[in-house]
mmCIF file of C-alpha atoms in Angstrom:
data_model
loop_
_atom_site.group_PDB
_atom_site.id
_atom_site.type_symbol
_atom_site.label_atom_id
_atom_site.label_comp_id
_atom_site.label_asym_id
_atom_site.label_seq_id
_atom_site.Cartn_x
_atom_site.Cartn_y
_atom_site.Cartn_z
ATOM 1 C CA MET A 78 -0.041 0.415 0.310
ATOM 2 C CA SER A 79 1.364 3.398 -0.282
ATOM 3 C CA LEU A 80 2.993 5.862 1.896
ATOM 4 C CA THR A 81 0.989 8.592 0.104
ATOM 5 C CA ASN A 82 -3.055 9.165 -1.499
ATOM 6 C CA THR A 83 -4.149 9.080 -4.493
ATOM 7 C CA GLN A 84 -7.486 10.793 -6.589
ATOM 8 C CA ALA A 85 -8.797 7.017 -5.968
ATOM 9 C CA ARG A 86 -8.019 5.585 -2.344
ATOM 10 C CA TYR A 87 -6.084 7.336 0.953
ATOM 11 C CA GLY A 88 -2.387 6.383 1.212
ATOM 12 C CA SER A 89 -1.558 4.117 4.940
ATOM 13 C CA VAL A 90 -0.008 7.974 6.345
ATOM 14 C CA ALA A 91 -4.010 8.875 6.679
ATOM 15 C CA LYS A 92 -5.083 5.288 7.763
ATOM 16 C CA ALA A 93 -2.861 5.980 10.727
ATOM 17 C CA LEU A 94 -2.997 9.190 11.250
ATOM 18 C CA HIS A 95 -6.662 9.043 11.759
ATOM 19 C CA TRP A 96 -6.662 5.948 13.403
ATOM 20 C CA SER A 97 -5.118 7.417 16.415
ATOM 21 C CA VAL A 98 -6.593 10.621 16.457
ATOM 22 C CA ALA A 99 -9.627 8.234 16.357
ATOM 23 C CA LEU A 100 -8.783 5.995 19.054
ATOM 24 C CA LEU A 101 -6.799 8.853 21.737
ATOM 25 C CA ILE A 102 -10.935 10.624 21.082
ATOM 26 C CA LEU A 103 -12.132 7.452 21.595
ATOM 27 C CA ALA A 104 -9.988 6.683 25.605
ATOM 28 C CA MET A 105 -10.215 10.950 26.149
ATOM 29 C CA LEU A 106 -14.005 11.215 25.641
ATOM 30 C CA PRO A 107 -15.036 8.566 28.474
ATOM 31 C CA VAL A 108 -12.394 8.734 31.199
ATOM 32 C CA GLY A 109 -12.352 13.360 31.578
ATOM 33 C CA PHE A 110 -16.692 12.559 31.209
ATOM 34 C CA ILE A 111 -15.781 10.116 34.584
ATOM 35 C CA ALA A 112 -13.069 11.628 35.752
ATOM 36 C CA ALA A 113 -15.186 14.611 36.286
ATOM 37 C CA LYS A 114 -18.313 12.547 37.908
ATOM 38 C CA LEU A 115 -15.744 10.835 39.983
ATOM 39 C CA ALA A 116 -14.211 14.209 41.095
ATOM 40 C CA GLU A 117 -18.318 15.448 41.986
ATOM 41 C CA ALA A 118 -18.769 12.744 44.238
ATOM 42 C CA THR A 119 -15.233 14.157 46.619
ATOM 43 C CA GLN A 120 -16.001 17.596 46.181
ATOM 44 C CA ALA A 121 -19.328 16.433 47.998
ATOM 45 C CA GLY A 122 -17.862 14.496 50.179
ATOM 46 C CA SER A 123 -18.272 10.887 49.693
ATOM 47 C CA PRO A 124 -15.694 10.173 48.119
ATOM 48 C CA ILE A 125 -15.311 7.280 45.507
ATOM 49 C CA VAL A 126 -12.281 6.046 44.406
ATOM 50 C CA PRO A 127 -9.179 7.797 46.102
ATOM 51 C CA ILE A 128 -7.228 11.175 45.577
ATOM 52 C CA GLY A 129 -4.661 8.952 43.575
ATOM 53 C CA VAL A 130 -6.478 7.761 41.447
ATOM 54 C CA LEU A 131 -8.812 10.547 40.895
ATOM 55 C CA THR A 132 -5.708 12.620 39.627
ATOM 56 C CA THR A 133 -4.343 9.486 37.549
ATOM 57 C CA MET A 134 -7.578 10.234 35.226
ATOM 58 C CA PHE A 135 -7.237 14.029 34.945
ATOM 59 C CA SER A 136 -3.418 13.092 33.763
ATOM 60 C CA ALA A 137 -5.040 10.779 32.039
ATOM 61 C CA HIS A 138 -7.535 12.667 29.966
ATOM 62 C CA LYS A 139 -4.978 15.956 29.567
ATOM 63 C CA THR A 140 -1.769 13.716 28.079
ATOM 64 C CA PHE A 141 -4.355 12.120 25.582
ATOM 65 C CA GLY A 142 -6.128 15.445 24.620
ATOM 66 C CA VAL A 143 -2.362 16.877 23.758
ATOM 67 C CA LEU A 144 -1.565 13.849 21.823
ATOM 68 C CA VAL A 145 -5.077 14.225 19.929
ATOM 69 C CA LEU A 146 -3.730 17.750 19.242
ATOM 70 C CA ILE A 147 -0.251 17.251 17.763
ATOM 71 C CA LEU A 148 -1.522 13.967 15.757
ATOM 72 C CA ALA A 149 -4.780 16.815 14.874
ATOM 73 C CA VAL A 150 -1.903 19.177 12.948
ATOM 74 C CA LEU A 151 0.462 16.436 12.074
ATOM 75 C CA ARG A 152 -2.832 15.286 9.903
ATOM 76 C CA ILE A 153 -4.034 18.713 8.925
ATOM 77 C CA LEU A 154 -0.806 19.193 7.577
ATOM 78 C CA TRP A 155 -0.520 15.816 5.453
ATOM 79 C CA ALA A 156 -4.717 16.359 4.370
ATOM 80 C CA PHE A 157 -3.193 19.727 2.686
ATOM 81 C CA SER A 158 0.026 18.298 0.711
ATOM 82 C CA GLN A 159 -2.316 15.245 -0.920
ATOM 83 C CA PRO A 160 -4.683 15.020 -3.024
ATOM 84 C CA ARG A 161 -7.510 14.397 -1.495
ATOM 85 C CA PRO A 162 -9.595 10.701 -3.026
ATOM 86 C CA ALA A 163 -12.463 11.834 -5.319
ATOM 87 C CA PRO A 164 -15.650 11.124 -3.449
ATOM 88 C CA LEU A 165 -17.398 8.544 -5.572
ATOM 89 C CA HIS A 166 -20.364 10.609 -6.071
ATOM 90 C CA PRO A 167 -19.608 13.305 -7.557
ATOM 91 C CA GLU A 168 -23.659 13.665 -9.000
ATOM 92 C CA ARG A 169 -25.324 14.524 -5.226
ATOM 93 C CA ARG A 170 -23.666 17.494 -4.845
ATOM 94 C CA LEU A 171 -25.186 18.709 -1.576
ATOM 95 C CA GLU A 172 -24.385 15.528 -0.282
ATOM 96 C CA THR A 173 -20.825 16.478 -0.843
ATOM 97 C CA LEU A 174 -21.079 19.390 0.608
ATOM 98 C CA ALA A 175 -21.977 18.598 3.768
ATOM 99 C CA ALA A 176 -20.059 15.651 4.160
ATOM 100 C CA GLU A 177 -17.236 18.844 3.231
ATOM 101 C CA ALA A 178 -18.332 20.989 6.180
ATOM 102 C CA VAL A 179 -18.850 18.232 8.357
ATOM 103 C CA HIS A 180 -15.214 17.243 7.656
ATOM 104 C CA TRP A 181 -13.681 20.225 8.077
ATOM 105 C CA MET A 182 -15.637 21.400 10.831
ATOM 106 C CA LEU A 183 -14.147 17.876 13.131
ATOM 107 C CA TYR A 184 -10.685 19.093 12.204
ATOM 108 C CA ALA A 185 -11.482 21.949 13.517
ATOM 109 C CA PHE A 186 -13.414 20.823 17.152
ATOM 110 C CA ILE A 187 -10.119 18.061 17.647
ATOM 111 C CA LEU A 188 -7.315 21.333 17.645
ATOM 112 C CA LEU A 189 -10.302 23.155 19.792
ATOM 113 C CA VAL A 190 -11.069 21.074 22.440
ATOM 114 C CA PRO A 191 -7.485 20.054 23.084
ATOM 115 C CA LEU A 192 -6.965 23.906 22.976
ATOM 116 C CA THR A 193 -8.965 25.150 25.474
ATOM 117 C CA GLY A 194 -8.350 22.406 27.642
ATOM 118 C CA TRP A 195 -4.536 22.853 28.079
ATOM 119 C CA ILE A 196 -5.083 26.859 27.812
ATOM 120 C CA HIS A 197 -7.481 25.758 31.198
ATOM 121 C CA HIS A 198 -4.766 24.007 33.110
ATOM 122 C CA ALA A 199 -2.193 25.944 32.116
ATOM 123 C CA ALA A 200 -3.812 28.873 33.763
ATOM 124 C CA SER A 201 -4.570 26.668 36.763
ATOM 125 C CA SER A 202 -2.462 25.885 39.775
ATOM 126 C CA GLY A 203 -1.870 22.314 40.495
ATOM 127 C CA PHE A 204 -3.417 19.021 40.494
ATOM 128 C CA ALA A 205 -3.497 15.832 37.598
ATOM 129 C CA PRO A 206 0.098 17.521 35.798
ATOM 130 C CA ILE A 207 0.027 16.527 32.342
ATOM 131 C CA TRP A 208 2.275 13.279 32.317
ATOM 132 C CA GLY A 209 5.514 13.415 29.882
ATOM 133 C CA PRO A 210 7.645 16.283 28.084
ATOM 134 C CA PHE A 211 4.923 18.187 27.576
ATOM 135 C CA GLY A 212 4.579 21.272 29.732
ATOM 136 C CA GLN A 213 2.492 22.286 32.222
ATOM 137 C CA ASN A 214 2.773 26.179 31.222
ATOM 138 C CA LEU A 215 1.739 27.770 27.295
ATOM 139 C CA PRO A 216 4.099 30.801 26.236
ATOM 140 C CA LEU A 217 1.541 34.341 26.963
ATOM 141 C CA VAL A 218 -1.052 32.180 29.514
ATOM 142 C CA PRO A 219 -0.871 33.657 32.992
ATOM 143 C CA LYS A 220 -1.412 32.253 36.099
ATOM 144 C CA ASP A 221 -5.224 33.612 35.817
ATOM 145 C CA GLU A 222 -8.134 31.961 37.658
ATOM 146 C CA ALA A 223 -10.606 33.889 35.813
ATOM 147 C CA LEU A 224 -9.053 32.938 32.728
ATOM 148 C CA SER A 225 -9.161 29.530 33.694
ATOM 149 C CA HIS A 226 -12.557 29.220 34.076
ATOM 150 C CA LEU A 227 -13.368 31.044 30.964
ATOM 151 C CA PHE A 228 -11.411 28.046 28.973
ATOM 152 C CA ALA A 229 -13.173 25.914 31.232
ATOM 153 C CA GLN A 230 -15.666 26.880 29.630
ATOM 154 C CA LEU A 231 -14.482 26.750 26.348
ATOM 155 C CA HIS A 232 -14.214 23.099 26.620
ATOM 156 C CA PHE A 233 -17.203 21.654 27.877
ATOM 157 C CA ALA A 234 -18.194 24.032 24.847
ATOM 158 C CA ALA A 235 -15.722 21.861 22.515
ATOM 159 C CA VAL A 236 -16.089 19.660 23.721
ATOM 160 C CA LEU A 237 -20.154 19.022 22.996
ATOM 161 C CA GLY A 238 -19.339 20.717 19.630
ATOM 162 C CA MET A 239 -16.628 17.529 18.312
ATOM 163 C CA LEU A 240 -19.201 15.707 19.978
ATOM 164 C CA GLY A 241 -21.665 16.698 17.471
ATOM 165 C CA THR A 242 -19.918 16.708 14.317
ATOM 166 C CA LEU A 243 -18.597 13.619 15.638
ATOM 167 C CA GLY A 244 -22.166 11.795 16.055
ATOM 168 C CA LEU A 245 -22.344 13.486 12.114
ATOM 169 C CA HIS A 246 -19.332 11.861 10.762
ATOM 170 C CA ILE A 247 -19.840 8.543 11.860
ATOM 171 C CA ALA A 248 -23.775 8.633 10.396
ATOM 172 C CA GLY A 249 -22.547 9.294 6.934
ATOM 173 C CA ALA A 250 -20.057 6.965 7.371
ATOM 174 C CA LEU A 251 -22.252 4.214 7.970
ATOM 175 C CA LYS A 252 -25.445 5.420 5.209
ATOM 176 C CA HIS A 253 -22.151 4.940 3.019
ATOM 177 C CA GLN A 254 -21.947 0.986 4.266
ATOM 178 C CA VAL A 255 -25.435 -0.025 5.190
ATOM 179 C CA ILE A 256 -27.736 1.862 2.560
ATOM 180 C CA ASP A 257 -25.359 3.227 -0.427
ATOM 181 C CA ARG A 258 -23.822 -0.617 0.348
ATOM 182 C CA ASP A 259 -20.507 2.079 -1.094
ATOM 183 C CA VAL A 260 -16.252 1.244 -1.478
ATOM 184 C CA THR A 261 -16.453 5.270 1.413
ATOM 185 C CA LEU A 262 -15.858 3.262 4.560
ATOM 186 C CA ALA A 263 -13.513 0.801 3.074
ATOM 187 C CA ARG A 264 -11.221 3.514 2.141
ATOM 188 C CA MET A 265 -10.263 4.173 5.295
ATOM 189 C CA LEU A 266 -9.988 1.457 6.968
ATOM 190 C CA PRO A 267 -6.327 -0.130 8.025
ATOM 191 C CA GLY A 268 -5.786 -3.462 6.106
ATOM 192 C CA ARG A 269 -8.316 -3.439 3.650
ATOM 193 C CA ARG A 270 -7.108 -3.233 -0.671
ATOM 194 C CA VAL A 271 -10.188 -1.981 -1.859
ATOM 195 C CA PRO A 272 -10.709 -3.927 -5.603
ATOM 196 C CA ASP A 273 -9.983 -1.319 -9.083
ATOM 197 C CA ALA A 274 -13.440 -2.131 -10.010
ATOM 198 C CA ALA A 275 -15.062 -0.629 -7.136
ATOM 199 C CA LEU A 276 -13.461 2.561 -7.559
ATOM 200 C CA SER A 277 -14.289 3.168 -12.032
ATOM 201 C CA GLY A 278 -14.216 6.879 -12.532
ATOM 202 C CA VAL A 279 -13.318 7.728 -9.303
ATOM 203 C CA GLY A 280 -10.583 10.885 -9.778
ATOM 204 C CA ALA A 281 -11.758 11.826 -13.476
ATOM 205 C CA GLU A 282 -11.582 15.206 -11.598
ATOM 206 C CA ALA A 283 -9.014 16.232 -10.060
ATOM 207 C CA HIS A 284 -10.087 17.598 -5.868
ATOM 208 C CA GLY A 285 -9.126 20.915 -5.823
ATOM 209 C CA LYS A 286 -7.521 22.110 -3.064
ATOM 210 C CA LEU A 287 -9.169 25.492 -2.942
ATOM 211 C CA PRO A 288 -12.987 24.899 -2.061
ATOM 212 C CA SER A 289 -11.282 22.544 0.276
ATOM 213 C CA LEU A 290 -9.220 25.065 1.955
ATOM 214 C CA LEU A 291 -12.458 27.658 2.285
ATOM 215 C CA VAL A 292 -14.944 24.943 3.651
ATOM 216 C CA ALA A 293 -12.606 24.624 6.275
ATOM 217 C CA VAL A 294 -11.769 28.263 7.432
ATOM 218 C CA LEU A 295 -15.492 28.112 7.675
ATOM 219 C CA ALA A 296 -15.067 25.486 9.617
ATOM 220 C CA LEU A 297 -13.358 27.327 11.957
ATOM 221 C CA ALA A 298 -15.209 30.352 11.934
ATOM 222 C CA VAL A 299 -18.586 27.866 12.721
ATOM 223 C CA GLY A 300 -16.794 26.364 15.668
ATOM 224 C CA ALA A 301 -15.146 28.884 16.951
ATOM 225 C CA GLY A 302 -18.530 31.133 17.213
ATOM 226 C CA ILE A 303 -20.488 27.982 18.351
ATOM 227 C CA THR A 304 -18.077 27.267 20.818
ATOM 228 C CA ALA A 305 -18.711 31.332 21.598
ATOM 229 C CA GLN A 306 -22.292 31.052 22.096
ATOM 230 C CA VAL A 307 -22.505 28.225 24.223
ATOM 231 C CA ILE A 308 -20.797 29.808 26.665
ATOM 232 C CA GLY A 309 -22.152 33.479 26.628
ATOM 233 C CA GLY A 310 -24.552 33.000 28.874
ATOM 234 C CA ASP A 311 -23.466 30.991 30.933
ATOM 235 C CA HIS A 312 -19.838 33.126 31.568
ATOM 236 C CA GLU A 313 -22.125 36.017 31.950
ATOM 237 C CA ALA A 314 -24.162 34.262 34.314
ATOM 238 C CA THR A 315 -21.232 33.395 35.977
ATOM 239 C CA HIS A 316 -19.546 36.394 37.124
ATOM 240 C CA VAL A 317 -23.092 37.513 38.608
ATOM 241 C CA GLU A 318 -22.940 34.670 40.841
ATOM 242 C CA ILE A 319 -19.518 35.694 41.870
ATOM 243 C CA ALA A 320 -20.711 39.204 42.123
ATOM 244 C CA GLU A 321 -23.782 38.566 44.506
ATOM 245 C CA VAL A 322 -21.043 36.210 46.408
ATOM 246 C CA GLU A 323 -18.332 38.560 46.704
ATOM 247 C CA ALA A 324 -21.050 41.449 47.565
ATOM 248 C CA ALA A 325 -22.467 38.735 50.363
ATOM 249 C CA ARG A 326 -18.932 38.727 51.741
ATOM 250 C CA ASP A 327 -18.609 41.986 52.035
ATOM 251 C CA THR A 328 -21.477 43.167 54.240
ATOM 252 C CA GLU A 329 -20.245 39.823 56.212
ATOM 253 C CA VAL A 330 -16.903 41.381 56.746
ATOM 254 C CA ALA A 331 -19.089 45.021 57.865
ATOM 255 C CA ALA A 332 -20.666 43.329 60.050
ATOM 256 C CA MET A 333 -18.084 41.969 61.403
ATOM 257 C CA ALA A 334 -15.906 45.712 61.626
ATOM 258 C CA GLU A 335 -18.649 46.892 62.986
ATOM 259 C CA ALA A 336 -18.416 44.553 66.464
ATOM 260 C CA PRO A 337 -18.480 46.241 69.974
ATOM 261 C CA ALA A 338 -15.375 46.681 71.236
ATOM 262 C CA THR A 339 -14.198 44.416 74.172
ATOM 263 C CA SER A 340 -11.251 45.582 75.638
ATOM 264 C CA ASP A 341 -10.051 48.814 76.640
ATOM 265 C CA LEU A 342 -7.174 49.067 74.279
ATOM 266 C CA PRO A 343 -6.154 50.499 71.864
ATOM 267 C CA LEU A 344 -7.797 49.292 68.722
ATOM 268 C CA TRP A 345 -6.119 48.983 65.404
ATOM 269 C CA GLN A 346 -8.143 48.710 62.837
ATOM 270 C CA VAL A 347 -6.839 46.518 59.301
ATOM 271 C CA GLN A 348 -6.485 48.598 55.836
ATOM 272 C CA SER A 349 -4.878 46.168 54.208
ATOM 273 C CA GLY A 350 -3.223 42.801 54.095
ATOM 274 C CA THR A 351 -2.858 38.826 52.917
ATOM 275 C CA LEU A 352 -3.285 36.405 54.276
ATOM 276 C CA ALA A 353 -1.680 33.191 52.219
ATOM 277 C CA LEU A 354 -0.859 28.851 52.225
ATOM 278 C CA LYS A 355 0.600 26.720 50.380
ATOM 279 C CA ILE A 356 0.651 23.161 50.130
ATOM 280 C CA THR A 357 2.391 20.234 48.410
ATOM 281 C CA GLN A 358 0.418 18.213 45.722
ATOM 282 C CA LEU A 359 2.401 15.500 42.987
ATOM 283 C CA GLY A 360 5.644 17.027 44.741
ATOM 284 C CA ASN A 361 4.332 20.422 43.002
ATOM 285 C CA MET A 362 4.215 24.029 44.620
ATOM 286 C CA VAL A 363 0.427 25.228 44.182
ATOM 287 C CA ALA A 364 0.022 29.157 46.628
ATOM 288 C CA GLY A 365 -3.000 29.798 47.270
ATOM 289 C CA GLN A 366 -4.808 32.906 50.178
ATOM 290 C CA PHE A 367 -7.874 33.272 51.366
ATOM 291 C CA ASP A 368 -9.200 37.078 50.319
ATOM 292 C CA SER A 369 -12.195 36.930 52.654
ATOM 293 C CA TRP A 370 -11.208 37.376 56.018
ATOM 294 C CA GLN A 371 -11.323 39.584 59.496
ATOM 295 C CA ALA A 372 -9.514 41.127 62.730
ATOM 296 C CA ASP A 373 -10.364 42.290 65.034
ATOM 297 C CA ILE A 374 -6.663 43.695 66.977
ATOM 298 C CA ARG A 375 -6.416 45.072 70.219
ATOM 299 C CA TYR A 376 -2.640 46.030 71.260
ATOM 300 C CA ASP A 377 -0.989 48.547 73.639
ATOM 301 C CA PRO A 378 3.331 49.234 73.112
ATOM 302 C CA GLU A 379 3.195 51.165 76.339
ATOM 303 C CA ALA A 380 0.987 48.532 78.348
ATOM 304 C CA THR A 381 2.839 47.765 81.456
ATOM 305 C CA GLY A 382 3.882 43.857 81.070
ATOM 306 C CA ALA A 383 4.569 40.889 78.975
ATOM 307 C CA ASP A 384 0.066 40.751 77.755
ATOM 308 C CA LYS A 385 0.217 43.312 74.815
ATOM 309 C CA GLY A 386 -2.734 42.756 73.556
ATOM 310 C CA SER A 387 -5.252 40.825 71.984
ATOM 311 C CA VAL A 388 -6.148 39.529 68.222
ATOM 312 C CA VAL A 389 -8.829 37.519 67.481
ATOM 313 C CA VAL A 390 -9.659 36.833 63.157
ATOM 314 C CA THR A 391 -12.316 35.020 61.864
ATOM 315 C CA ILE A 392 -11.458 33.265 58.074
ATOM 316 C CA ASP A 393 -14.050 32.772 55.341
ATOM 317 C CA ILE A 394 -12.976 29.150 54.159
ATOM 318 C CA ALA A 395 -14.960 29.428 50.786
ATOM 319 C CA SER A 396 -13.587 32.685 49.716
ATOM 320 C CA LEU A 397 -10.090 30.013 49.500
ATOM 321 C CA SER A 398 -8.876 30.081 46.304
ATOM 322 C CA LEU A 399 -6.215 27.853 45.665
ATOM 323 C CA GLY A 400 -5.692 26.325 41.623
ATOM 324 C CA THR A 401 -7.645 23.996 40.692
ATOM 325 C CA VAL A 402 -8.570 22.440 43.681
ATOM 326 C CA ALA A 403 -9.900 25.012 45.269
ATOM 327 C CA GLY A 404 -13.399 23.390 44.993
ATOM 328 C CA GLN A 405 -11.787 20.236 45.643
ATOM 329 C CA ALA A 406 -10.721 21.853 49.316
ATOM 330 C CA MET A 407 -14.125 22.554 50.240
ATOM 331 C CA GLY A 408 -15.593 19.259 50.727
ATOM 332 C CA ALA A 409 -17.205 17.183 53.697
ATOM 333 C CA ASP A 410 -13.303 15.110 53.427
ATOM 334 C CA TYR A 411 -11.174 18.770 54.072
ATOM 335 C CA PHE A 412 -12.366 22.200 54.778
ATOM 336 C CA ASP A 413 -16.118 21.012 55.110
ATOM 337 C CA SER A 414 -17.117 25.174 54.186
ATOM 338 C CA ALA A 415 -20.906 23.699 54.451
ATOM 339 C CA GLN A 416 -20.836 22.979 58.185
ATOM 340 C CA PHE A 417 -18.216 24.856 59.325
ATOM 341 C CA PRO A 418 -18.041 27.965 56.788
ATOM 342 C CA THR A 419 -14.796 29.845 59.404
ATOM 343 C CA ALA A 420 -11.506 29.756 61.022
ATOM 344 C CA ARG A 421 -10.942 31.636 63.884
ATOM 345 C CA TYR A 422 -7.946 32.353 65.558
ATOM 346 C CA GLU A 423 -7.270 33.656 69.314
ATOM 347 C CA ALA A 424 -4.071 34.638 70.651
ATOM 348 C CA ALA A 425 -3.089 37.168 73.708
ATOM 349 C CA LEU A 426 -0.577 39.163 72.107
ATOM 350 C CA ILE A 427 3.221 39.504 74.287
ATOM 351 C CA GLU A 428 6.403 40.335 73.964
ATOM 352 C CA GLN A 429 8.944 37.338 75.101
ATOM 353 C CA ASP A 430 12.759 38.737 74.825
ATOM 354 C CA GLY A 431 12.889 42.034 73.439
ATOM 355 C CA ALA A 432 10.067 41.170 70.221
ATOM 356 C CA LEU A 433 6.644 39.848 69.771
ATOM 357 C CA VAL A 434 4.997 36.767 69.803
ATOM 358 C CA SER A 435 1.087 35.672 69.256
ATOM 359 C CA LYS A 436 -0.127 32.437 71.317
ATOM 360 C CA GLY A 437 -3.609 31.451 70.982
ATOM 361 C CA THR A 438 -5.724 28.729 69.629
ATOM 362 C CA LEU A 439 -6.281 28.452 65.809
ATOM 363 C CA THR A 440 -10.503 25.930 65.566
ATOM 364 C CA ILE A 441 -10.097 24.385 62.242
ATOM 365 C CA LYS A 442 -13.977 22.429 61.403
ATOM 366 C CA GLY A 443 -14.536 22.766 65.085
ATOM 367 C CA ILE A 444 -10.657 21.156 66.338
ATOM 368 C CA ALA A 445 -8.741 23.649 68.361
ATOM 369 C CA VAL A 446 -4.806 23.156 67.775
ATOM 370 C CA PRO A 447 -2.206 25.852 69.962
ATOM 371 C CA LEU A 448 -0.565 28.283 67.501
ATOM 372 C CA GLU A 449 2.221 30.042 68.874
ATOM 373 C CA PHE A 450 4.593 31.852 66.295
ATOM 374 C CA PRO A 451 6.406 35.882 66.432
ATOM 375 C CA VAL A 452 5.093 38.361 64.494
ATOM 376 C CA ALA A 453 7.412 41.211 62.780
ATOM 377 C CA LEU A 454 6.326 44.260 63.621
ATOM 378 C CA THR A 455 6.788 48.365 62.888
ATOM 379 C CA ILE A 456 4.350 51.335 64.247
ATOM 380 C CA ASP A 457 4.966 55.033 61.739
ATOM 381 C CA GLY A 458 2.779 57.172 64.159
ATOM 382 C CA ASP A 459 -0.507 55.680 64.309
ATOM 383 C CA VAL A 460 0.203 53.385 61.067
ATOM 384 C CA ALA A 461 1.448 49.317 61.756
ATOM 385 C CA GLN A 462 2.732 46.912 59.572
ATOM 386 C CA ALA A 463 3.190 43.265 60.470
ATOM 387 C CA SER A 464 3.886 40.165 59.059
ATOM 388 C CA GLY A 465 4.819 36.310 60.400
ATOM 389 C CA ALA A 466 5.094 32.811 58.953
ATOM 390 C CA PHE A 467 4.080 29.327 60.465
ATOM 391 C CA ALA A 468 3.304 25.495 59.202
ATOM 392 C CA LEU A 469 0.095 23.375 60.295
ATOM 393 C CA ASP A 470 -0.236 19.890 59.926
ATOM 394 C CA ARG A 471 -3.729 19.263 58.030
ATOM 395 C CA ARG A 472 -4.481 16.116 59.636
ATOM 396 C CA ALA A 473 -4.350 17.899 63.175
ATOM 397 C CA PHE A 474 -7.735 18.887 62.171
ATOM 398 C CA GLY A 475 -8.944 16.069 60.138
ATOM 399 C CA ILE A 476 -8.199 17.582 57.032
ATOM 400 C CA GLY A 477 -7.515 15.387 54.272
ATOM 401 C CA ASP A 478 -7.764 12.136 56.317
ATOM 402 C CA THR A 479 -8.978 9.563 53.591
ATOM 403 C CA VAL A 480 -5.247 10.939 51.414
ATOM 404 C CA PRO A 481 -2.845 8.702 53.915
ATOM 405 C CA ASP A 482 0.409 9.767 51.668
ATOM 406 C CA GLU A 483 2.139 12.756 51.405
ATOM 407 C CA GLY A 484 3.529 12.271 48.030
ATOM 408 C CA THR A 485 0.284 12.607 46.476
ATOM 409 C CA LEU A 486 -1.143 15.449 49.918
ATOM 410 C CA GLY A 487 1.914 17.286 51.246
ATOM 411 C CA PHE A 488 0.659 17.412 55.453
ATOM 412 C CA GLY A 489 2.961 20.201 56.281
ATOM 413 C CA VAL A 490 0.385 24.358 55.248
ATOM 414 C CA ASP A 491 2.469 27.123 54.981
ATOM 415 C CA LEU A 492 0.859 30.409 55.705
ATOM 416 C CA THR A 493 1.893 33.992 54.792
ATOM 417 C CA PHE A 494 0.550 37.595 56.577
ATOM 418 C CA GLU A 495 1.205 40.303 55.997
ATOM 419 C CA LEU A 496 -1.549 42.619 56.750
ATOM 420 C CA GLU A 497 -1.315 46.816 57.529
ATOM 421 C CA ALA A 498 -3.216 48.628 59.837
ATOM 422 C CA ALA A 499 -4.111 52.183 61.340
ATOM 423 C CA ARG A 500 -4.628 53.076 64.918
ATOM 424 C CA GLN A 501 -8.310 54.267 65.958
#
């Protein structure tokens, strides 16, 4: 069999690329669908499989997708370098045009599906790396959760488009095989030698590249348009929901700020600050932060004795941003934010050996653990700058008990804070 195409037959290279992409898609789609459903169960607090199995499934799905993208690009380049076998029924012009359009729309979605998925992966942080030499990052794609969310929606919409055009493509092949009883399908089957008699008259007219190129461009435009249309409403609704959640959190924080004073010591109002954390997942560091928290600080550096004040910090657990695993972290096996929406740290601020130390108790999921760490503090007039760092063991709070393997999810969690506060 010839490696290259002729006007009557597909060559072995075209067949190999066609069936390699087809088999990878048939593996990629169910693995991704099953992994997504298992992740939903895990996030809801009813894990069906260990997190290591779930991670492997997502990694397999992503790696298959990258391979599909590479092979699809090679296939398209090969298609434009080769004569395409002429249709067996050139007199059926409308049918031929429809088949051509579906063919190139399928190409478009085969490119869009893995490309949007890869950008979604590259823009997010952590969870299920792509295997092999493929990069976890992409040029010009920043780590941005909003961008990652957008391309997750684009990816889903492109999958729907690919499923639709794939269904039409398979239906067309079955129509030729069952109804027309011709050799259209046989021309693409590996190892099949189509009798010359069945191809008599085929190839008399060249199957021009220009019409194919125009259809390809139109197919790409239609594919991108369908994808954008599908996500349009949902994406807008998502931003509305996010805005509502943020407004609710702002109201809660404002209510916390208006809580009555319980101490005669000066009150310090936080003007700005960050509460960040880092975890280790599958050997990779994943960084995140709590976006909503409130600190009630009572402090007087001139107070007599070692006790200089107190601090009460209330943290909105659901405000955690942690790459692609933030949603999973809210599940019952992790933070269980539905039952325990806040964490609380209450401590005394004590001067010890010329340094300020925070000694208190951190409560997460109803479990209180002693926590002590030094605080770096500078005061300029009525403005104070404070920072600190400490490490926790997630097991002390019953977080991730179903993941006892530190290679999958590290036991240690590193937290840092920085804030600026003004004396009231």
